[in-house]
Structure formats: structure tokens, C-alpha cells
Coordinates of C-alpha atoms in Angstrom, one line a residue:
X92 CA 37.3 -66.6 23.3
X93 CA 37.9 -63.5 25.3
X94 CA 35.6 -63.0 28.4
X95 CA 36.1 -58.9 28.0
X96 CA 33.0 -57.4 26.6
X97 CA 34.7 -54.5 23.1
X98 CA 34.8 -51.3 24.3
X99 CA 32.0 -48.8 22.5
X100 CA 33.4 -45.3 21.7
X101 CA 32.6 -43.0 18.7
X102 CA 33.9 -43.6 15.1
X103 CA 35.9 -40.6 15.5
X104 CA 37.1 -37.6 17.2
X105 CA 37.1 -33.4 16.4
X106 CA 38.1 -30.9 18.0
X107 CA 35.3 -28.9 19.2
X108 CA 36.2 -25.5 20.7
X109 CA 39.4 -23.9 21.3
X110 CA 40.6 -21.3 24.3
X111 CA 43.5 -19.6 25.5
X112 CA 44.8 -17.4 27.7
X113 CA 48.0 -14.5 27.8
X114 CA 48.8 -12.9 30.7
X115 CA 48.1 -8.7 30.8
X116 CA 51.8 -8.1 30.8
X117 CA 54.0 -7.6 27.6
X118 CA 57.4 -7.6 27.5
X119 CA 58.8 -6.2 24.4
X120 CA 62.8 -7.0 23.3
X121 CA 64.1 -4.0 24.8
X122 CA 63.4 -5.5 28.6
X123 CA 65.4 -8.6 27.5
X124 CA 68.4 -6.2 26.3
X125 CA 68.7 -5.1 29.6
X126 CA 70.5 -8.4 30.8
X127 CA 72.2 -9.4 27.4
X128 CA 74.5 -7.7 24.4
X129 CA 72.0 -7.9 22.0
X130 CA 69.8 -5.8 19.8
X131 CA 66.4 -5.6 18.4
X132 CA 67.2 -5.8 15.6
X133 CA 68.9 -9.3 16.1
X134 CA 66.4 -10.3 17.6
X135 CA 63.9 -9.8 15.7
X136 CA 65.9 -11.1 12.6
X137 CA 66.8 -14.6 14.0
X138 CA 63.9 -15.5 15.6
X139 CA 60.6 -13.3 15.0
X140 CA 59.9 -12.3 18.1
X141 CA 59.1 -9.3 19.3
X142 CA 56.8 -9.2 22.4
X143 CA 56.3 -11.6 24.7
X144 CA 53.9 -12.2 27.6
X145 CA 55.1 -12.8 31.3
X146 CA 52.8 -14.2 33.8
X147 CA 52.1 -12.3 37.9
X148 CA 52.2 -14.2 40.8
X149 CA 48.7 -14.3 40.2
X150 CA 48.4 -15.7 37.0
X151 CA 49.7 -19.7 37.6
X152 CA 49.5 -22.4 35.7
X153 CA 46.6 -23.4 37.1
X154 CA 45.0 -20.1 37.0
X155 CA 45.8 -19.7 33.3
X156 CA 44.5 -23.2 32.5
X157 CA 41.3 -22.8 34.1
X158 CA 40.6 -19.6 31.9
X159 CA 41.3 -21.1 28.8
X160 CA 39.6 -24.0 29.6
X161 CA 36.5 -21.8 30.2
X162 CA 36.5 -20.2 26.8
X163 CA 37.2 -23.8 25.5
X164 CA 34.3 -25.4 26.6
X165 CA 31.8 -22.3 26.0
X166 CA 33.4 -22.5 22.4
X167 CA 32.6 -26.2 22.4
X168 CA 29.1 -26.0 23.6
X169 CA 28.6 -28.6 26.3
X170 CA 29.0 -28.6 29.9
X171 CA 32.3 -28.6 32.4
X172 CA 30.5 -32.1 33.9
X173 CA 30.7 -33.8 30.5
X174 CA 34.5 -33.9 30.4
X175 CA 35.8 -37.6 31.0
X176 CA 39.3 -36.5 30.8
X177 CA 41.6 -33.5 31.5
X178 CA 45.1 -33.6 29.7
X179 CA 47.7 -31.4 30.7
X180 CA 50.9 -30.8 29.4
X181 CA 53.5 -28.7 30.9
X182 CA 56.7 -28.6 32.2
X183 CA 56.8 -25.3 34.6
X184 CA 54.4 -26.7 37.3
X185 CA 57.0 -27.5 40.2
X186 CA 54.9 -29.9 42.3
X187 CA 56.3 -33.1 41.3
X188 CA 53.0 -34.4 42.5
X189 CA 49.9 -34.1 42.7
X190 CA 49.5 -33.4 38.8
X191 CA 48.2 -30.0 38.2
X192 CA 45.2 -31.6 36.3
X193 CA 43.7 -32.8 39.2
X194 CA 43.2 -29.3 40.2
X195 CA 42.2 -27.6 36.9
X196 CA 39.4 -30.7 36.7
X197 CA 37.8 -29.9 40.1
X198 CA 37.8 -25.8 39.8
X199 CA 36.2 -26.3 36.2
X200 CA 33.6 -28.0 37.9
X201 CA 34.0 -31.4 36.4
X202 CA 32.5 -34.5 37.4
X203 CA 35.5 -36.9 39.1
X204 CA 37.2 -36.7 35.5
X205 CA 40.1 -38.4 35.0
X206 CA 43.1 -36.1 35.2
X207 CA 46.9 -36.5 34.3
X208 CA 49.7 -34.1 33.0
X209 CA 52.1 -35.3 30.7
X210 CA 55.8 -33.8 30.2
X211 CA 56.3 -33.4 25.8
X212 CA 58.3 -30.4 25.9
X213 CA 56.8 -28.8 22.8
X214 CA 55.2 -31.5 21.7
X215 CA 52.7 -32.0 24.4
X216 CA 49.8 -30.6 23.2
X217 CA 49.9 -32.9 20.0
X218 CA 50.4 -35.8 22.6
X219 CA 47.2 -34.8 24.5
X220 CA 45.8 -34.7 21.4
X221 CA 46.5 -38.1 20.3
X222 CA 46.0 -39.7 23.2
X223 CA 42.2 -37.3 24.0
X224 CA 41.3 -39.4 20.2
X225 CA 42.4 -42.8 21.6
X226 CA 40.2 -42.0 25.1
X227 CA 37.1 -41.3 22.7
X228 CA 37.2 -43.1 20.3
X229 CA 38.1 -46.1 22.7
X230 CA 35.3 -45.1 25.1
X231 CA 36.8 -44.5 28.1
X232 CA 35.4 -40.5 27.8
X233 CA 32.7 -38.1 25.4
X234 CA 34.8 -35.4 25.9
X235 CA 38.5 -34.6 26.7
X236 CA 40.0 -31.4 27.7
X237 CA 43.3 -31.0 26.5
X238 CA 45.6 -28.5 28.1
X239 CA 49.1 -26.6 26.8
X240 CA 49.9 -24.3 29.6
X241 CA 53.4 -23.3 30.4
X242 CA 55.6 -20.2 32.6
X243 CA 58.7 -20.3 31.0
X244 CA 59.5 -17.1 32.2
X245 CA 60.2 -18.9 35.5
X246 CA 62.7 -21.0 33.4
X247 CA 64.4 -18.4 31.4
X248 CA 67.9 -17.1 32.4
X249 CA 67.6 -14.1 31.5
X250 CA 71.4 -13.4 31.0
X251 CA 72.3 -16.4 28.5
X252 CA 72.4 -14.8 25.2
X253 CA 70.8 -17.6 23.0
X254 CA 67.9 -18.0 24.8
X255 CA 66.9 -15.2 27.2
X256 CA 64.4 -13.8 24.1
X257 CA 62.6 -16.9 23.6
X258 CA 60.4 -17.9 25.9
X259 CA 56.6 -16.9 26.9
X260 CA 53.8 -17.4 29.2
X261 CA 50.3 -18.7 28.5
X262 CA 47.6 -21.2 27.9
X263 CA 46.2 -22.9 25.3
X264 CA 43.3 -25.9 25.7
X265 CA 40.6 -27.5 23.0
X266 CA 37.7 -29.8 23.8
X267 CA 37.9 -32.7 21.8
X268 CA 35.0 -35.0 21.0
X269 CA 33.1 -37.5 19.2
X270 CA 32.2 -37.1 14.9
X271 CA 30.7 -39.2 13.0
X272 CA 33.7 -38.1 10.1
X273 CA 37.3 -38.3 10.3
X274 CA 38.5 -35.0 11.7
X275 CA 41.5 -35.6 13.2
X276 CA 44.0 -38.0 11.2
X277 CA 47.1 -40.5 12.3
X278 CA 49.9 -38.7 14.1
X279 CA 53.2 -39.4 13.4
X280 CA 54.9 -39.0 16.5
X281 CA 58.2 -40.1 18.4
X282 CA 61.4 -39.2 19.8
X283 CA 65.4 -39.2 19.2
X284 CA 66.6 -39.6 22.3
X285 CA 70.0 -39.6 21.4
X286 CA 69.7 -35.9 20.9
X287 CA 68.3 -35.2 24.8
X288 CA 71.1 -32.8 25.3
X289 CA 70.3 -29.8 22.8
X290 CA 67.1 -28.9 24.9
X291 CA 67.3 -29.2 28.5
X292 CA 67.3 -27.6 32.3
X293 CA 70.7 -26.5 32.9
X294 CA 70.9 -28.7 36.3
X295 CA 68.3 -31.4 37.9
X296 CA 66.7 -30.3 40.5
X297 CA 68.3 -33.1 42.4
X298 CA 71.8 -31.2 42.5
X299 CA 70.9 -28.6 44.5
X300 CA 69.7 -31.0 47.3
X301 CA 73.5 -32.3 47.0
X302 CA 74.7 -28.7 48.3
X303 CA 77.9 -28.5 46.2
X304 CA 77.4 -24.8 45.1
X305 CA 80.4 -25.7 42.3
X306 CA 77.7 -27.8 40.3
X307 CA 75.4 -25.0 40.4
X308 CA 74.8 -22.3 38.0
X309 CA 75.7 -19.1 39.3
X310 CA 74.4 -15.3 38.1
X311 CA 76.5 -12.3 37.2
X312 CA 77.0 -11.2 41.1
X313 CA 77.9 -14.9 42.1
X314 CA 74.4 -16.1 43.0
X315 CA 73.0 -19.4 42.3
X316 CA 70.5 -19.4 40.1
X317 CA 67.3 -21.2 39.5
X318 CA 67.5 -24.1 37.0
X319 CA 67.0 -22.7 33.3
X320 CA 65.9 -24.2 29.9
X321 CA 69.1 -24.1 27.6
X322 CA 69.7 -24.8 24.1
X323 CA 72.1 -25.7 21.3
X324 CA 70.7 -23.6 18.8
X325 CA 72.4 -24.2 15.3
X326 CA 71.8 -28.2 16.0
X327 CA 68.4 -27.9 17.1
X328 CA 67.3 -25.7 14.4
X329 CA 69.1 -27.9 11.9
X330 CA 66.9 -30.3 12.6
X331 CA 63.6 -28.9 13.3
X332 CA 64.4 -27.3 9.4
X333 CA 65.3 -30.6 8.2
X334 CA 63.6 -33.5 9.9
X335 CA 60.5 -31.8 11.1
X336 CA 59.8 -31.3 7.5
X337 CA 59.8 -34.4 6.8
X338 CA 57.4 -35.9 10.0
X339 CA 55.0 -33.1 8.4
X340 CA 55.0 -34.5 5.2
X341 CA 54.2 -37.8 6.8
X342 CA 51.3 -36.8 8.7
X343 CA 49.9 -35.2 5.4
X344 CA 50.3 -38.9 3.8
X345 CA 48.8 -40.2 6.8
X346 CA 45.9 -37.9 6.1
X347 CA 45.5 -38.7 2.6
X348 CA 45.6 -35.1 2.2
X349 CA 48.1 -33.0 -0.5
X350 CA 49.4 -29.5 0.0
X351 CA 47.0 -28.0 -2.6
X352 CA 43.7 -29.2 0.4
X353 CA 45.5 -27.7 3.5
X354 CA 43.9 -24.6 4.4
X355 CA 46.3 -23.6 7.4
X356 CA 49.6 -24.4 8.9
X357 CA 50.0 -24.1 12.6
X358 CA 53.8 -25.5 13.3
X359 CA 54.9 -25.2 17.1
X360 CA 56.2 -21.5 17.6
X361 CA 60.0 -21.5 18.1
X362 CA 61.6 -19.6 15.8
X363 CA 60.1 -18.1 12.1
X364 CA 62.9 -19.0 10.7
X365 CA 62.3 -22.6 11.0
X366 CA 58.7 -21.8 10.0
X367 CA 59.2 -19.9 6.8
X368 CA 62.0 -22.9 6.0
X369 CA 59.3 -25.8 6.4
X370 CA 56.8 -23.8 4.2
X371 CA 59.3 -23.6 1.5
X372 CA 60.3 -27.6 1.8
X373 CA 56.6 -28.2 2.3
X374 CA 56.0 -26.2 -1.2
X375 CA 53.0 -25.0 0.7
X376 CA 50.8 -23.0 -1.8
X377 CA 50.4 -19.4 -1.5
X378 CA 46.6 -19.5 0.0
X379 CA 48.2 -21.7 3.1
X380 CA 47.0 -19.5 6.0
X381 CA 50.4 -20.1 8.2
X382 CA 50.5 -19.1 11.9
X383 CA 53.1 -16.5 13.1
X384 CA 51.9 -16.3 16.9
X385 CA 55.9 -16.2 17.6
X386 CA 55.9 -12.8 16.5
X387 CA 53.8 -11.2 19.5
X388 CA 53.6 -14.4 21.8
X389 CA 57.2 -16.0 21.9
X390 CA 57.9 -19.2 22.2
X391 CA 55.4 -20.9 24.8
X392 CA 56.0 -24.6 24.3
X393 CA 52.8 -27.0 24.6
X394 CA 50.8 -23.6 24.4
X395 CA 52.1 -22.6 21.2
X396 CA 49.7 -24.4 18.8
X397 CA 46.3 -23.6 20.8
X398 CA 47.3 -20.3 21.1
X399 CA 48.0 -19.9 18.0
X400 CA 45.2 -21.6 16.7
X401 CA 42.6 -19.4 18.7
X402 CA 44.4 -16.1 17.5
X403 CA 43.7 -17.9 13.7
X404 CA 40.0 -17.9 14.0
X405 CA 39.6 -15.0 16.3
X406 CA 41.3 -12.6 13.9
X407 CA 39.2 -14.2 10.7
X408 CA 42.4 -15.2 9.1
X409 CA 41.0 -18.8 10.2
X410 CA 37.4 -20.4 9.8
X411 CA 35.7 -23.2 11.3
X412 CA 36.0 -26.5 9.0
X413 CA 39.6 -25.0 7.5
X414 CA 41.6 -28.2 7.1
X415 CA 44.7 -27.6 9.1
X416 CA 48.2 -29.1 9.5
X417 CA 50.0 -29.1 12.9
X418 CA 52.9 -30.0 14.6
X419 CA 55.0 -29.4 17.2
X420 CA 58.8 -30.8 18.0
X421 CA 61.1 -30.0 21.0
X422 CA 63.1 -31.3 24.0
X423 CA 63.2 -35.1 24.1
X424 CA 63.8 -34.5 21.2
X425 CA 60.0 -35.3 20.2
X426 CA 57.8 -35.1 17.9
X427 CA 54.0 -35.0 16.9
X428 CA 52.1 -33.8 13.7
X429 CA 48.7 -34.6 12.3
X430 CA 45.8 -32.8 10.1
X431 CA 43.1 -31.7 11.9
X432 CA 39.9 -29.8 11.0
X433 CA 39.5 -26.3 12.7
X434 CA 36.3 -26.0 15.3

């Protein structure tokens, strides 16, 4: 018989308040036209988008985090001292170490939480929030803040034609909690790592300690150029259309939940084409509240869903106890969905 004494957490976990942040400055498409052959118009028309927000110097990850995290935990109603955890996922904070939560925790005012950032691409936030239920329900923490933040802006090459739109700054973070009901269902997660390539920085940041300038990228003028996020478009939206349908549909089995019961869809924000394509191979009823974010946000990676999520109940086009479907999907390639019911 074990000498290890069960571990006493809560039957279940919610999500209890939601925050986020975008930084003051919008960038509509006709900025990005200044470095590429493009259009509004085609912009607009293959991916949705058209604003974006771009961060200051002022406005870091950090800074943004903490400010979403503060409307978070107002929203939630308890106390920055109460988290247990903070979750952060990210891939624009360039300190390899120390993680960026460890900072966020201590200017929130929290007491010696246990703080980690985790690197999900897209995916990220519905990896904090799988892993937030886990910490509760296990025991280990009450409450968990869960963090999207990214500055893709600082990873955009803004002269490559099939991605120099996309990308967005901003924050997104939820306090999640203990409930004495099931508000947060199984996530179907994973990865195919066999498709790494079709999302990925142009060069590690190990090449430029090499100092071969012909395995670095270099600008218009012969520069070299700070690593960038590049894509294979057509194959990566080929399968976020086909097989991200699919893990949705599994996390609405997992939930016990049908179509006709969801309330609101909140997919990750790449691209509304890939959106409107899932609601149609979702046959997602017509009273489905679904989140278009991308059009006025862009694509902000492990932010998207919080973001959009907060803009959802903000605007009314949301309510608290909606039963809501997310999921996000990006480099890695990875995946996570689940239903959860709005704060």
C-alpha cells in the first residue's frame, strides 16, 4: 500500500473571469502595402483582416500581461494572492530564461505562485488551460492564471508577401478555478510533428551566433534581418480546414455536447476563411454566436481565443454561462479544443 497521502483538489474547474489587452496603435492594411505588392482588397478577401494592433516599446509582453491579468482577476472576483499558478504562453519573449511568468506573478502581487511559460504556438492558451484544470482539480492550486500574450509584430517580415498581414499584438488571460459542476470538458489535444516545417522562424537563433551572413536572411537593401515567423500557406490551411474540424468535433463528443447546445464558437484567429469552412463542416446552427476577432485584431497566436472571448461578452454578443466551443491549432503543428462555459 502506497505511503503517499491522495491529493484533495475540487471536483472541477471554470473559468472565472476573463481580461485582455490591445495595444493603442492600429495599423490598418494600407501600412502593410507599403512593403509588399498587394491590395486591400486581397487582403481582406483571403484572410479577414483588416486592422491590426502593434505594440510600443512600452507596451511588452510583460506589460501587456500584467494589464490583462488585472481586468482578469477583477472579473474573477478574488484576490492577486490567491493565485497558485501563473501560466504563460508565448513565443515573442526573447529571454530564454528566466520565464516571463516569474515576472508577471510578482508585479500582480501574487503570493510566491508557481510560475512557468510554455511555447504552443497557437495552441498555448488551450494548453494552459488544460493543464490550470489538472493543477486544480489535482490540488496543487485554488486558482490559476492563464496567460496568451504574444508581439508578433517583432516576428513579422514585413516584406514576405504571405505573411506580412497576419500577425498582431496583444494579451489575453482568464482565471480559472474550482466548481462544483463540470465547466470545462476533456481536451483533445496533440501534435503532427511531421508537419513542423509549414510554421516556423525562418532561422534559429543559433545561426547568427555561427556568423556566416550566407545562412542569414537578408532585407531588400542587403541587410540581415531579424528571425521571422514563415508559413506554407495552402498546406497549412488545408489542414486546419480539414483536420481541425475534425479535433472540434471530438472535443464536442468529449463533452457530451451536440451542435444544436453550443452557444458560441471561439476557433483560434488565423484566417476567416478557415473559420467560416469549420462552421460549415461543423453544421453549426444559425444561432452559433462565432468569433471574428481576426477582422480588427489579426492573427495574435496564444492571445487569439481570450481576446476574442473578452470582445464576446464585452460587446453582448456573448453572456456569462453561454456554452462555448474552442480551439486553437498552429506551429508544431498542435492542437487543443474543448467546451467550456463562458464566465
Amino acid at each position: 500500500m502506497s505511503k503517499i497521502k491522495p491529493s484533495k483538489g475540487a471536483p472541477y474547474a471554470r473559468i472565472l473571469g476573463v481580461g485582455g489587452y490591445r495595444p493603442t496603435r492600429v495599423v490598418p492594411n494600407e501600412v502593410i502595402l507599403e512593403k509588399i505588392d498587394s491590395s486591400d482588397e486581397w487582403i481582406r478577401s483571403r484572410s479577414g483582416i483588416a486592422t491590426r494592433h502593434w505594440a510600443s516599446d512600452e507596451e511588452t509582453v510583460a506589460m501587456m500581461s500584467v494589464e490583462a491579468s488585472g481586468k482578469a482577476i477583477a472579473n474573477a472576483g478574488i484576490r492577486p494572492e490567491q493565485i497558485g499558478s501563473v501560466v504563460v504562453s508565448t513565443v515573442s519573449h526573447f529571454a530564454q530564461t528566466p520565464a516571463i511568468a516569474t515576472e508577471i506573478a510578482d508585479k500582480l502581487g501574487t503570493d510566491k505562485a508557481a510560475a512557468f511559460d510554455i511555447s504552443a504556438g497557437c495552441a498555448g492558451f488551450g494548453y494552459g488551460l488544460t493543464l490550470a484544470k489538472g493543477m486544480i482539480v489535482e490540488g496543487s492550486a485554488e486558482y490559476v492564471l492563464v496567460i496568451g500574450v504574444e508581439r508578433l509584430s517583432d516576428l513579422t517580415d514585413l516584406e514576405d508577401r504571405a505573411t506580412a498581414f497576419l500577425f498582431g499584438d496583444g494579451a489575453g488571460a482568464v482565471i480559472v478555478g474550482p466548481s462544483q459542476e463540470p465547466e470545462i470538458g476533456p481536451t483533445v489535444w496533440g501534435s503532427e510533428g511531421d508537419k513542423a516545417g509549414t510554421i516556423k522562424q525562418t532561422v534559429p537563433w543559433d545561426t547568427y551566433r555561427i556568423g556566416d551572413v550566407s545562412q542569414l536572411p537578408l532585407d531588400s537593401q542587403g541587410n540581415v534581418k531579424f528571425p521571422a515567423i514563415t508559413q506554407e500557406g495552402q498546406a497549412v490551411f488545408r489542414w486546419a480546414v480539414f483536420e481541425m474540424a475534425k479535433v472540434a468535433q471530438q472535443a464536442l463528443d468529449a463533452a457530451g455536447i451536440n451542435p444544436d447546445d453550443l452557444d458560441v464558437f471561439i476557433p483560434h484567429q488565423a484566417n476567416e476563411r478557415i473559420i467560416d469552412s469549420m462552421v460549415k463542416t461543423l453544421k453549426l446552427p444559425e444561432h452559433v454566436t462565432v468569433a471574428r476577432d481576426i477582422r480588427t485584431t489579426g492573427n495574435t497566436s496564444a492571445a487569439s481565443i481570450p481576446l476574442a472571448m473578452e470582445r464576446l461578452l464585452a460587446t453582448g454578443e456573448a453572456k456569462s454561462g453561454d456554452t462555448a466551443l474552442v480551439i486553437g491549432f498552429g506551429a508544431g503543428l498542435v492542437y487543443a479544443a474543448t467546451v467550456v462555459t463562458l464566465p
